Every structure is written in structure tokens, then in C-alpha cells.
Amino acid sequence: DTEVTQTPKHLVMGMTNKKSLKCEQHMGHRAMYWYKQKAKKPPELMFVYSYEKLSINESVPSRFSPECPNSSLLNLHLHALQPEDSALYLCASSQEHPFPYEQYFGPGTRLTVT
Amino acid sequence: RKEVEQDPGPFNVPEGATVAFNCTYSNSASQSFFWYRQDCRKEPKLLMSVYSSGNEDGRFTAQLNRASQYISLLIRDSKLSDSATYLCVVTLDDYKLSFGAGTTVTVRA
């Protein structure tokens, strides 16, 4: 059973919409991550938060805007997305960052941009 | 050269068989190594961390060979439920995990 939860499970949005993805972890971890995964490809890192501060942005377009309201919550705000942004968006957490602890993934939000 | 390379498979094996596959990594300074499994349309789930001395968890055995820069995963007595994609994950530096493209294993009855 995952201790990282994500909502919604599925999201369909138009290119002019604004939506948010939510992630919550219940393990007391201090590092949280957003990944994007396309079909038959490995996850690609987007953002890293450590102690609620953004520490890594992997050159992600500004139409993706992360937010970390507290150490348990992570949001990803979406605006003016393109069809090629359709993917599985995975949230993960780990004990600390930047130490190389294992990461635990949430079930993901499957996003379709029309 | 890719940072982490895996044989994509698929490895099709009968129930009860042993299957093994490797993953090579390019950064000799990598410190941490993991195997994750991912089922179709699901999230990656941590299978095991890989330690220098090797480690075993039930039917799964992981080995690390630093000299040749590869890690391996061996599955004994394969079950139908072992059918999945196995992702090799290596830390490149202090913060970033690098994922292999995955090895697909299909266990048939």
C-alpha cells in the first residue's frame, strides 16, 4: 500500500484550462519530487523540493508551476498546456535530499491535454 | 553513452524458472543503486536497494559489480505475478536518480 497519495487519478483538460495536481505523503519525508512519464519510457525528473523549498527545476516550462504548502503536501499547477504534455505525472518522496535515499512513488495522475 | 542501460527484453519465462538480467551504468562515482518494478500503467515500486555486498529478499537477489559497473537482478522460482517491467535506478550525484529504460519480464503458466 502506497503512503504517497495523488489526486486526481485521471484528468482531461483543454489547452486553455488551469488545473492542479495534488500529492500528499504520510511518511514524514522531507523531500518531494514531481516526475513526468510517457508511455514505455522511464520517469523524467521535473522538480525537487527539500524542506518545503524548491531546490531543483529541471528546466521545466513555466506552464508547470510547483508549490509546496507544507512538508506533507505538493501541488503542480498547470496552465496553457500542450497536447504533448499528456503523460503520467508521478509524485515521489524520500527521507532527505540531497542524500541518495530511495524514493517512494504515488500512483500518479494520468493527464490528457486536448 | 546512456547513463544507465538495460536490456529491454522481453524475457519470456515459464513459471518456476530462474531469470536474470543486468544493468550497466556509466558514472563510476555512483553511490546508490535500486531495482524498482513497474506494472503496466502503474507507478514504480521499490523492489530492493542494492548493496555492495549484494542482497537477497526472498526469491530476489541483487548484486553490484563496481569494477565492471553493473548491477544484476535474479528472480528464482518465477511466479505469474512477477510479470512486470524492472527499472534499474542509479544515483548520478547527490540528488538525481537516473532510470534505465526497463527490462520487461513475462512469466507464462
mmCIF file of C-alpha atoms in Angstrom:
data_model
loop_
_atom_site.group_PDB
_atom_site.id
_atom_site.type_symbol
_atom_site.label_atom_id
_atom_site.label_comp_id
_atom_site.label_asym_id
_atom_site.label_seq_id
_atom_site.Cartn_x
_atom_site.Cartn_y
_atom_site.Cartn_z
ATOM 1 C CA ASP A 1 0.000 0.000 0.000
ATOM 2 C CA THR A 2 1.383 3.376 -1.016
ATOM 3 C CA GLU A 3 1.801 6.092 1.556
ATOM 4 C CA VAL A 4 2.018 8.692 -1.161
ATOM 5 C CA THR A 5 -1.384 9.696 -2.470
ATOM 6 C CA GLN A 6 -2.192 11.685 -5.567
ATOM 7 C CA THR A 7 -5.370 13.294 -6.841
ATOM 8 C CA PRO A 8 -6.980 13.196 -9.262
ATOM 9 C CA LYS A 9 -6.256 9.762 -10.751
ATOM 10 C CA HIS A 10 -7.239 10.971 -14.218
ATOM 11 C CA LEU A 11 -7.513 14.466 -15.658
ATOM 12 C CA VAL A 12 -8.606 15.666 -19.067
ATOM 13 C CA MET A 13 -8.051 19.341 -19.763
ATOM 14 C CA GLY A 14 -8.130 21.709 -22.675
ATOM 15 C CA MET A 15 -5.169 23.833 -23.666
ATOM 16 C CA THR A 16 -6.705 26.962 -22.126
ATOM 17 C CA ASN A 17 -7.648 25.387 -18.806
ATOM 18 C CA LYS A 18 -6.000 25.809 -15.436
ATOM 19 C CA LYS A 19 -5.853 22.764 -13.195
ATOM 20 C CA SER A 20 -3.826 21.455 -10.267
ATOM 21 C CA LEU A 21 -2.430 18.076 -9.339
ATOM 22 C CA LYS A 22 -2.115 17.245 -5.660
ATOM 23 C CA CYS A 23 0.206 14.947 -3.777
ATOM 24 C CA GLU A 24 0.384 14.054 -0.105
ATOM 25 C CA GLN A 25 2.845 11.842 1.731
ATOM 26 C CA HIS A 26 2.377 10.390 5.175
ATOM 27 C CA MET A 27 5.903 9.166 5.902
ATOM 28 C CA GLY A 28 7.428 12.288 7.421
ATOM 29 C CA HIS A 29 9.752 12.640 4.449
ATOM 30 C CA ARG A 30 11.433 15.985 3.872
ATOM 31 C CA ALA A 31 11.996 15.695 0.138
ATOM 32 C CA MET A 32 9.297 15.530 -2.538
ATOM 33 C CA TYR A 33 9.532 15.217 -6.287
ATOM 34 C CA TRP A 34 7.492 15.575 -9.464
ATOM 35 C CA TYR A 35 8.191 13.295 -12.394
ATOM 36 C CA LYS A 36 6.662 13.009 -15.843
ATOM 37 C CA GLN A 37 6.420 9.636 -17.534
ATOM 38 C CA LYS A 38 5.462 8.983 -21.143
ATOM 39 C CA ALA A 39 4.371 5.547 -22.308
ATOM 40 C CA LYS A 40 7.156 2.955 -22.416
ATOM 41 C CA LYS A 41 9.708 5.485 -21.137
ATOM 42 C CA PRO A 42 11.271 5.858 -17.702
ATOM 43 C CA PRO A 43 10.195 8.699 -15.399
ATOM 44 C CA GLU A 44 11.791 12.104 -16.041
ATOM 45 C CA LEU A 45 12.518 14.355 -13.093
ATOM 46 C CA MET A 46 10.772 17.742 -13.163
ATOM 47 C CA PHE A 47 11.127 19.331 -9.709
ATOM 48 C CA VAL A 48 12.611 18.608 -6.309
ATOM 49 C CA TYR A 49 11.502 20.171 -3.041
ATOM 50 C CA SER A 50 13.620 19.863 0.055
ATOM 51 C CA TYR A 51 12.301 21.102 3.383
ATOM 52 C CA GLU A 52 9.493 22.870 1.506
ATOM 53 C CA LYS A 53 11.886 24.851 -0.684
ATOM 54 C CA LEU A 54 12.333 24.309 -4.409
ATOM 55 C CA SER A 55 15.844 23.012 -4.863
ATOM 56 C CA ILE A 56 15.809 21.587 -8.376
ATOM 57 C CA ASN A 57 13.953 22.669 -11.507
ATOM 58 C CA GLU A 58 14.974 20.510 -14.447
ATOM 59 C CA SER A 59 14.365 23.280 -16.988
ATOM 60 C CA VAL A 60 10.639 22.653 -16.945
ATOM 61 C CA PRO A 61 8.454 25.067 -18.994
ATOM 62 C CA SER A 62 6.718 27.750 -16.947
ATOM 63 C CA ARG A 63 3.295 26.329 -17.810
ATOM 64 C CA PHE A 64 4.085 23.880 -14.985
ATOM 65 C CA SER A 65 4.252 25.600 -11.602
ATOM 66 C CA PRO A 66 5.034 23.611 -8.455
ATOM 67 C CA GLU A 67 4.051 24.562 -4.941
ATOM 68 C CA CYS A 68 4.829 23.018 -1.571
ATOM 69 C CA PRO A 69 2.393 24.361 1.069
ATOM 70 C CA ASN A 70 3.932 22.213 3.818
ATOM 71 C CA SER A 71 6.222 19.249 4.258
ATOM 72 C CA SER A 72 3.461 16.745 3.510
ATOM 73 C CA LEU A 73 1.852 18.377 0.501
ATOM 74 C CA LEU A 74 2.998 19.070 -3.021
ATOM 75 C CA ASN A 75 0.982 20.644 -5.808
ATOM 76 C CA LEU A 76 1.601 21.040 -9.503
ATOM 77 C CA HIS A 77 -0.340 23.871 -11.134
ATOM 78 C CA LEU A 78 -0.995 23.501 -14.845
ATOM 79 C CA HIS A 79 -1.831 26.268 -17.284
ATOM 80 C CA ALA A 80 -1.894 26.519 -21.068
ATOM 81 C CA LEU A 81 -0.612 23.003 -21.567
ATOM 82 C CA GLN A 82 0.091 21.425 -24.927
ATOM 83 C CA PRO A 83 -1.092 18.017 -26.173
ATOM 84 C CA GLU A 84 2.480 16.725 -25.880
ATOM 85 C CA ASP A 85 2.234 17.309 -22.110
ATOM 86 C CA SER A 86 -0.153 14.366 -21.901
ATOM 87 C CA ALA A 87 1.566 11.824 -19.660
ATOM 88 C CA LEU A 88 1.522 10.125 -16.272
ATOM 89 C CA TYR A 89 2.588 12.598 -13.592
ATOM 90 C CA LEU A 90 4.183 10.931 -10.618
ATOM 91 C CA CYS A 91 4.870 12.368 -7.222
ATOM 92 C CA ALA A 92 7.555 10.802 -5.048
ATOM 93 C CA SER A 93 9.057 11.395 -1.641
ATOM 94 C CA SER A 94 12.233 10.416 0.142
ATOM 95 C CA GLN A 95 13.615 10.775 3.602
ATOM 96 C CA GLU A 96 16.024 13.570 2.837
ATOM 97 C CA HIS A 97 17.560 15.428 -0.043
ATOM 98 C CA PRO A 98 20.231 15.661 -1.400
ATOM 99 C CA PHE A 99 21.146 12.316 0.090
ATOM 100 C CA PRO A 100 20.579 9.314 -2.169
ATOM 101 C CA TYR A 101 17.738 7.686 -0.265
ATOM 102 C CA GLU A 102 15.236 5.528 -2.067
ATOM 103 C CA GLN A 103 12.159 7.293 -3.369
ATOM 104 C CA TYR A 104 8.577 6.169 -2.931
ATOM 105 C CA PHE A 105 6.106 6.961 -5.657
ATOM 106 C CA GLY A 106 2.435 7.807 -5.589
ATOM 107 C CA PRO A 107 0.009 6.143 -8.018
ATOM 108 C CA GLY A 108 0.202 9.052 -10.424
ATOM 109 C CA THR A 109 -2.227 11.298 -12.268
ATOM 110 C CA ARG A 110 -2.862 10.364 -15.867
ATOM 111 C CA LEU A 111 -3.199 13.655 -17.723
ATOM 112 C CA THR A 112 -4.669 14.092 -21.168
ATOM 113 C CA VAL A 113 -4.470 17.511 -22.828
ATOM 114 C CA THR A 114 -6.946 18.012 -25.649
ATOM 115 C CA ARG B 1 26.515 6.657 -23.985
ATOM 116 C CA LYS B 2 23.401 6.497 -21.821
ATOM 117 C CA GLU B 3 23.856 6.908 -18.085
ATOM 118 C CA VAL B 4 22.000 3.692 -17.309
ATOM 119 C CA GLU B 5 21.418 0.924 -19.843
ATOM 120 C CA GLN B 6 19.253 -2.146 -19.592
ATOM 121 C CA ASP B 7 18.396 -4.990 -21.899
ATOM 122 C CA PRO B 8 14.774 -4.173 -22.741
ATOM 123 C CA GLY B 9 13.850 -7.854 -23.154
ATOM 124 C CA PRO B 10 11.225 -9.130 -23.151
ATOM 125 C CA PHE B 11 12.278 -12.122 -21.130
ATOM 126 C CA ASN B 12 9.557 -14.739 -21.529
ATOM 127 C CA VAL B 13 9.956 -17.486 -18.957
ATOM 128 C CA PRO B 14 7.769 -20.333 -17.651
ATOM 129 C CA GLU B 15 6.568 -20.380 -14.086
ATOM 130 C CA GLY B 16 9.200 -21.762 -11.771
ATOM 131 C CA ALA B 17 12.108 -20.722 -13.959
ATOM 132 C CA THR B 18 15.007 -18.508 -12.964
ATOM 133 C CA VAL B 19 15.533 -15.285 -14.854
ATOM 134 C CA ALA B 20 18.398 -12.843 -14.520
ATOM 135 C CA PHE B 21 19.299 -9.591 -16.172
ATOM 136 C CA ASN B 22 21.808 -6.809 -15.822
ATOM 137 C CA CYS B 23 22.002 -3.066 -15.880
ATOM 138 C CA THR B 24 25.146 -1.086 -16.676
ATOM 139 C CA TYR B 25 25.874 2.437 -15.508
ATOM 140 C CA SER B 26 28.379 4.941 -16.831
ATOM 141 C CA ASN B 27 29.214 7.078 -13.802
ATOM 142 C CA SER B 28 31.856 5.357 -11.692
ATOM 143 C CA ALA B 29 31.085 7.759 -8.832
ATOM 144 C CA SER B 30 27.505 6.488 -8.466
ATOM 145 C CA GLN B 31 26.824 5.549 -4.871
ATOM 146 C CA SER B 32 23.326 4.157 -4.644
ATOM 147 C CA PHE B 33 21.554 1.553 -6.712
ATOM 148 C CA PHE B 34 17.994 0.336 -6.690
ATOM 149 C CA TRP B 35 15.666 -2.008 -8.511
ATOM 150 C CA TYR B 36 12.071 -0.864 -8.968
ATOM 151 C CA ARG B 37 9.273 -2.793 -10.596
ATOM 152 C CA GLN B 38 6.561 -1.130 -12.598
ATOM 153 C CA ASP B 39 3.356 -2.775 -13.681
ATOM 154 C CA CYS B 40 1.536 -1.540 -16.765
ATOM 155 C CA ARG B 41 0.040 1.915 -16.160
ATOM 156 C CA LYS B 42 1.070 1.875 -12.500
ATOM 157 C CA GLU B 43 3.716 3.679 -10.502
ATOM 158 C CA PRO B 44 7.247 2.337 -9.942
ATOM 159 C CA LYS B 45 7.512 0.433 -6.687
ATOM 160 C CA LEU B 46 10.778 -0.090 -4.849
ATOM 161 C CA LEU B 47 11.789 -3.724 -5.090
ATOM 162 C CA MET B 48 15.126 -3.533 -3.351
ATOM 163 C CA SER B 49 18.173 -1.413 -2.752
ATOM 164 C CA VAL B 50 21.431 -2.922 -3.977
ATOM 165 C CA TYR B 51 24.311 -3.016 -1.558
ATOM 166 C CA SER B 52 27.997 -3.567 -2.232
ATOM 167 C CA SER B 53 27.856 -6.988 -0.637
ATOM 168 C CA GLY B 54 24.802 -7.987 -2.614
ATOM 169 C CA ASN B 55 21.474 -8.684 -1.031
ATOM 170 C CA GLU B 56 18.655 -11.143 -1.155
ATOM 171 C CA ASP B 57 14.958 -10.714 -0.460
ATOM 172 C CA GLY B 58 13.076 -13.955 -0.766
ATOM 173 C CA ARG B 59 13.258 -15.080 -4.380
ATOM 174 C CA PHE B 60 15.057 -11.923 -5.497
ATOM 175 C CA THR B 61 18.829 -11.470 -5.413
ATOM 176 C CA ALA B 62 20.631 -8.289 -6.389
ATOM 177 C CA GLN B 63 24.352 -7.942 -6.995
ATOM 178 C CA LEU B 64 26.614 -4.965 -7.586
ATOM 179 C CA ASN B 65 29.840 -5.165 -9.556
ATOM 180 C CA ARG B 66 31.606 -1.837 -9.214
ATOM 181 C CA ALA B 67 34.650 -2.861 -11.234
ATOM 182 C CA SER B 68 32.526 -3.590 -14.291
ATOM 183 C CA GLN B 69 29.865 -1.005 -13.391
ATOM 184 C CA TYR B 70 26.796 -3.144 -13.488
ATOM 185 C CA ILE B 71 24.089 -4.390 -11.184
ATOM 186 C CA SER B 72 22.077 -7.527 -11.648
ATOM 187 C CA LEU B 73 18.739 -8.916 -10.565
ATOM 188 C CA LEU B 74 17.953 -12.598 -10.348
ATOM 189 C CA ILE B 75 14.467 -13.943 -9.799
ATOM 190 C CA ARG B 76 14.165 -17.553 -8.688
ATOM 191 C CA ASP B 77 11.056 -19.725 -8.927
ATOM 192 C CA SER B 78 9.251 -17.154 -11.095
ATOM 193 C CA LYS B 79 5.577 -16.505 -10.397
ATOM 194 C CA LEU B 80 2.973 -15.148 -12.772
ATOM 195 C CA SER B 81 2.827 -12.072 -10.525
ATOM 196 C CA ASP B 82 6.487 -11.334 -11.280
ATOM 197 C CA SER B 83 5.470 -10.205 -14.787
ATOM 198 C CA ALA B 84 6.391 -6.528 -14.872
ATOM 199 C CA THR B 85 8.962 -4.057 -16.100
ATOM 200 C CA TYR B 86 12.022 -3.876 -13.864
ATOM 201 C CA LEU B 87 13.685 -0.479 -13.675
ATOM 202 C CA CYS B 88 17.318 -0.111 -12.732
ATOM 203 C CA VAL B 89 17.899 3.148 -10.861
ATOM 204 C CA VAL B 90 21.263 4.704 -10.101
ATOM 205 C CA THR B 91 22.162 7.924 -8.358
ATOM 206 C CA LEU B 92 24.246 10.145 -10.606
ATOM 207 C CA ASP B 93 25.253 12.526 -7.896
ATOM 208 C CA ASP B 94 23.848 13.695 -4.640
ATOM 209 C CA TYR B 95 20.328 14.233 -5.747
ATOM 210 C CA LYS B 96 19.387 12.804 -9.053
ATOM 211 C CA LEU B 97 18.138 9.325 -9.755
ATOM 212 C CA SER B 98 18.787 8.075 -13.262
ATOM 213 C CA PHE B 99 16.390 5.439 -14.523
ATOM 214 C CA GLY B 100 17.119 2.752 -17.023
ATOM 215 C CA ALA B 101 14.529 2.198 -19.725
ATOM 216 C CA GLY B 102 13.425 -1.025 -18.032
ATOM 217 C CA THR B 103 13.557 -4.771 -18.641
ATOM 218 C CA THR B 104 10.253 -6.465 -19.360
ATOM 219 C CA VAL B 105 9.685 -9.882 -17.825
ATOM 220 C CA THR B 106 6.719 -12.043 -18.746
ATOM 221 C CA VAL B 107 6.124 -15.223 -16.782
ATOM 222 C CA ARG B 108 3.839 -17.707 -18.513
ATOM 223 C CA ALA B 109 1.811 -20.506 -16.996
#
